[in-house]
Short mmCIF file of C-alpha atoms in Angstrom, two decimals:
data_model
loop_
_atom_site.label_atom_id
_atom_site.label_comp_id
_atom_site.label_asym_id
_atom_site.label_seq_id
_atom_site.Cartn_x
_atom_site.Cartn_y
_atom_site.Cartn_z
CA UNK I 8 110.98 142.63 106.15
CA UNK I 9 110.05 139.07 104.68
CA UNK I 10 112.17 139.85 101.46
CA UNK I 11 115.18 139.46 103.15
CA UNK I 12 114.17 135.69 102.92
CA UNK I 13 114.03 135.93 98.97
CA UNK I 14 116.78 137.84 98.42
CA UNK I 15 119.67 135.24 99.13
CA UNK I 16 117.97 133.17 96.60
CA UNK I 17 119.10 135.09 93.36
CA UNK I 18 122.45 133.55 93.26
CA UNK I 19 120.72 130.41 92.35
CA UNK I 20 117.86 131.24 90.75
CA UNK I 21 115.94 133.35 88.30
CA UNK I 22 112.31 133.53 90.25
CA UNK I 23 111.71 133.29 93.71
CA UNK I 24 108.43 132.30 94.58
CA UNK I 25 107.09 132.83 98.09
CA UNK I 26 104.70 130.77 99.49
CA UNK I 27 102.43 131.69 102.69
CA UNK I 28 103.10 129.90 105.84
CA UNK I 29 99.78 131.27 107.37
CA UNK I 30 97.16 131.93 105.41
CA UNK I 31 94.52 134.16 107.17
CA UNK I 32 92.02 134.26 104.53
CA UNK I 33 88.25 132.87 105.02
CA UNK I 34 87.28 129.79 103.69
CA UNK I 35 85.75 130.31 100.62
CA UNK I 36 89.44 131.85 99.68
CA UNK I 37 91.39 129.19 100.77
CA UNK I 38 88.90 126.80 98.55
CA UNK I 39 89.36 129.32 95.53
CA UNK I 40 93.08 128.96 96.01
CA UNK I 41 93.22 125.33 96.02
CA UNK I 42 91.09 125.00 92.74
CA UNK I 43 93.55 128.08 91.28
CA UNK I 44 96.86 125.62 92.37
CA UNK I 45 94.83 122.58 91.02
CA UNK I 46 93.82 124.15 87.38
CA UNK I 47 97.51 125.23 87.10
CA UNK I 48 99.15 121.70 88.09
CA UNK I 49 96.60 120.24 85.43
CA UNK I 50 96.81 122.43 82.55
CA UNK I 51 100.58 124.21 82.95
CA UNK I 52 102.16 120.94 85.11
CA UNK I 53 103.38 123.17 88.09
CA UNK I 54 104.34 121.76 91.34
CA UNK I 55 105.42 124.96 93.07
CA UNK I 56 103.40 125.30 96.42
CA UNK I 57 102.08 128.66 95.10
CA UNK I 58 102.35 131.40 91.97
CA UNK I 59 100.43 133.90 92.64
CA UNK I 60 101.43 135.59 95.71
CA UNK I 61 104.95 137.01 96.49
CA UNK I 62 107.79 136.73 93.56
CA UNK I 63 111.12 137.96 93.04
CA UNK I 64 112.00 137.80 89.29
CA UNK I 65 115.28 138.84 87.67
CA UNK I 66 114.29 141.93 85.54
CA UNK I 67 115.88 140.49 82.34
CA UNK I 68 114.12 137.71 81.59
CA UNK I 69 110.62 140.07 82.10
CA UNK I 70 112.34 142.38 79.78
CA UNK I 71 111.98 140.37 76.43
CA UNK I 72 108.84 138.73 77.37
CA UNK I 73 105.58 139.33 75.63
CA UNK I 74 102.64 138.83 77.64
CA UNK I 75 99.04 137.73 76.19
CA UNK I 76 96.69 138.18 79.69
CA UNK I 77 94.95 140.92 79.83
CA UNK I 78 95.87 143.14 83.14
CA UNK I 79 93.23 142.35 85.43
CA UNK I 80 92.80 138.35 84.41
CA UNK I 81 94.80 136.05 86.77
CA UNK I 82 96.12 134.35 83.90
CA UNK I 83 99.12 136.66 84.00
CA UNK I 84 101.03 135.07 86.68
CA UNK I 85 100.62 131.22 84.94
CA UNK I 86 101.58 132.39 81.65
CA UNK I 87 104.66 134.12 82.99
CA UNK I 88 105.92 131.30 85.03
CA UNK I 89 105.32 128.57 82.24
CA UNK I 90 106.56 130.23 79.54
CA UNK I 91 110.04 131.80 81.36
CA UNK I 92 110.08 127.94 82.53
CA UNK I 93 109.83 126.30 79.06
CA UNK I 94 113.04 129.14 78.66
CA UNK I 95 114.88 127.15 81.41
CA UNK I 96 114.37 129.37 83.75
CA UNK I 97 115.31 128.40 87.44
CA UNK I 98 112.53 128.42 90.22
CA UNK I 99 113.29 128.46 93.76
CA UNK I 100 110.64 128.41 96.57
CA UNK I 101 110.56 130.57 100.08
CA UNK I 102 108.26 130.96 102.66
CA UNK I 103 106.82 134.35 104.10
CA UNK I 104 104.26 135.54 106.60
CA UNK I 105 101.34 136.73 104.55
CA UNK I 106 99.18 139.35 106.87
CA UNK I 107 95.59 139.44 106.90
CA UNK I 108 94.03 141.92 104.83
CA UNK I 109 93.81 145.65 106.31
CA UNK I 110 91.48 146.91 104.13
CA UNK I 111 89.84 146.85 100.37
CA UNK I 112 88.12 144.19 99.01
CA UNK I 113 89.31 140.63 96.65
CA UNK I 114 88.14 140.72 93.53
CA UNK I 115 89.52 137.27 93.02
CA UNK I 116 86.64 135.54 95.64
CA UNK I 117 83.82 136.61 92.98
CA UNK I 118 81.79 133.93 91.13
CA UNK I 119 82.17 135.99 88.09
CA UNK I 120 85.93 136.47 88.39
CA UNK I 121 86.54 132.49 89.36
CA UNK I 122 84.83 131.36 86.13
CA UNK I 123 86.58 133.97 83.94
CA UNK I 124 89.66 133.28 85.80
CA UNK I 125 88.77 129.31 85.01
CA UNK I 126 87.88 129.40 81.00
CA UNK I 127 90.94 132.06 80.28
CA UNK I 128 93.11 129.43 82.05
CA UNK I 129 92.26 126.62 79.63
CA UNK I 130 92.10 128.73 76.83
CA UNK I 131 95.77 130.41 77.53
CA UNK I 132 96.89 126.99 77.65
CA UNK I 133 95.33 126.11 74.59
CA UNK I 134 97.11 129.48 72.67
CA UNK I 135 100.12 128.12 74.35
CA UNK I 136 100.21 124.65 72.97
CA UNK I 137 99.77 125.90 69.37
CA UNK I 138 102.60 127.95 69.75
CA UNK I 139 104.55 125.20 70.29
CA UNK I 140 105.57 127.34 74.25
#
């Protein structure tokens, strides 16, 4: 039901970002989050309230887009959003109820995966710079 709230959006823009209004994660997530949205402000200069939760993008843009992450890495969503924004694409933002979790686990909350997830960061914007994106 919550993308009825993205969907008058497309008129205007090209992604629709959702951000959560509640956020029902533990702490430790919520502090993992904050660093993520800190790293990307830094390194990519995004001021969107969040990236890597719910997004509505036209399918055209995605189309002709050649992605460097790895599937897996949560560099995807940062490279995406910079590089279709260095294309002039337009961003709108929309916020949505984000349920807690009903089952599974985060991979995203592991020490491993927040350091990998940290060096692949500054090293995609790195790669990024010298290709001039």
């Amino acid at each position: 039901g919550e993308i009825r709230q993205f969907l008058p959006h497309r008129s205007d823009s090209d992604v629709v970002l959702g951000y959560r209004l509640t956020k029902p994660d533990a702490w430790y997530r919520r502090m993992n989050s904050i660093l993520f949205k800190l790293m990307t402000r830094v390194l990519f200069g995004f001021r969107f309230r969040e990236i890597s939760n719910c997004k509505l993008y036209k399918v055209d843009l995605l189309r002709n887009l050649t992605v460097r992450s790895r599937p897996g890495t949560a560099t995807i969503e940062p490279e995406v959003i910079f590089r279709l924004a260095r294309q002039g694409a337009r961003f709108s933002e929309v916020p949505y109820t984000l349920l807690p979790r009903q089952g599974g686990t985060a991979k995203g909350a592991k020490m491993s995966m927040i350091l990998k997830t940290f060096v692949s960061l500054f090293w995609l914007r790195l790669w990024l710079i010298g290709k001039g994106r």
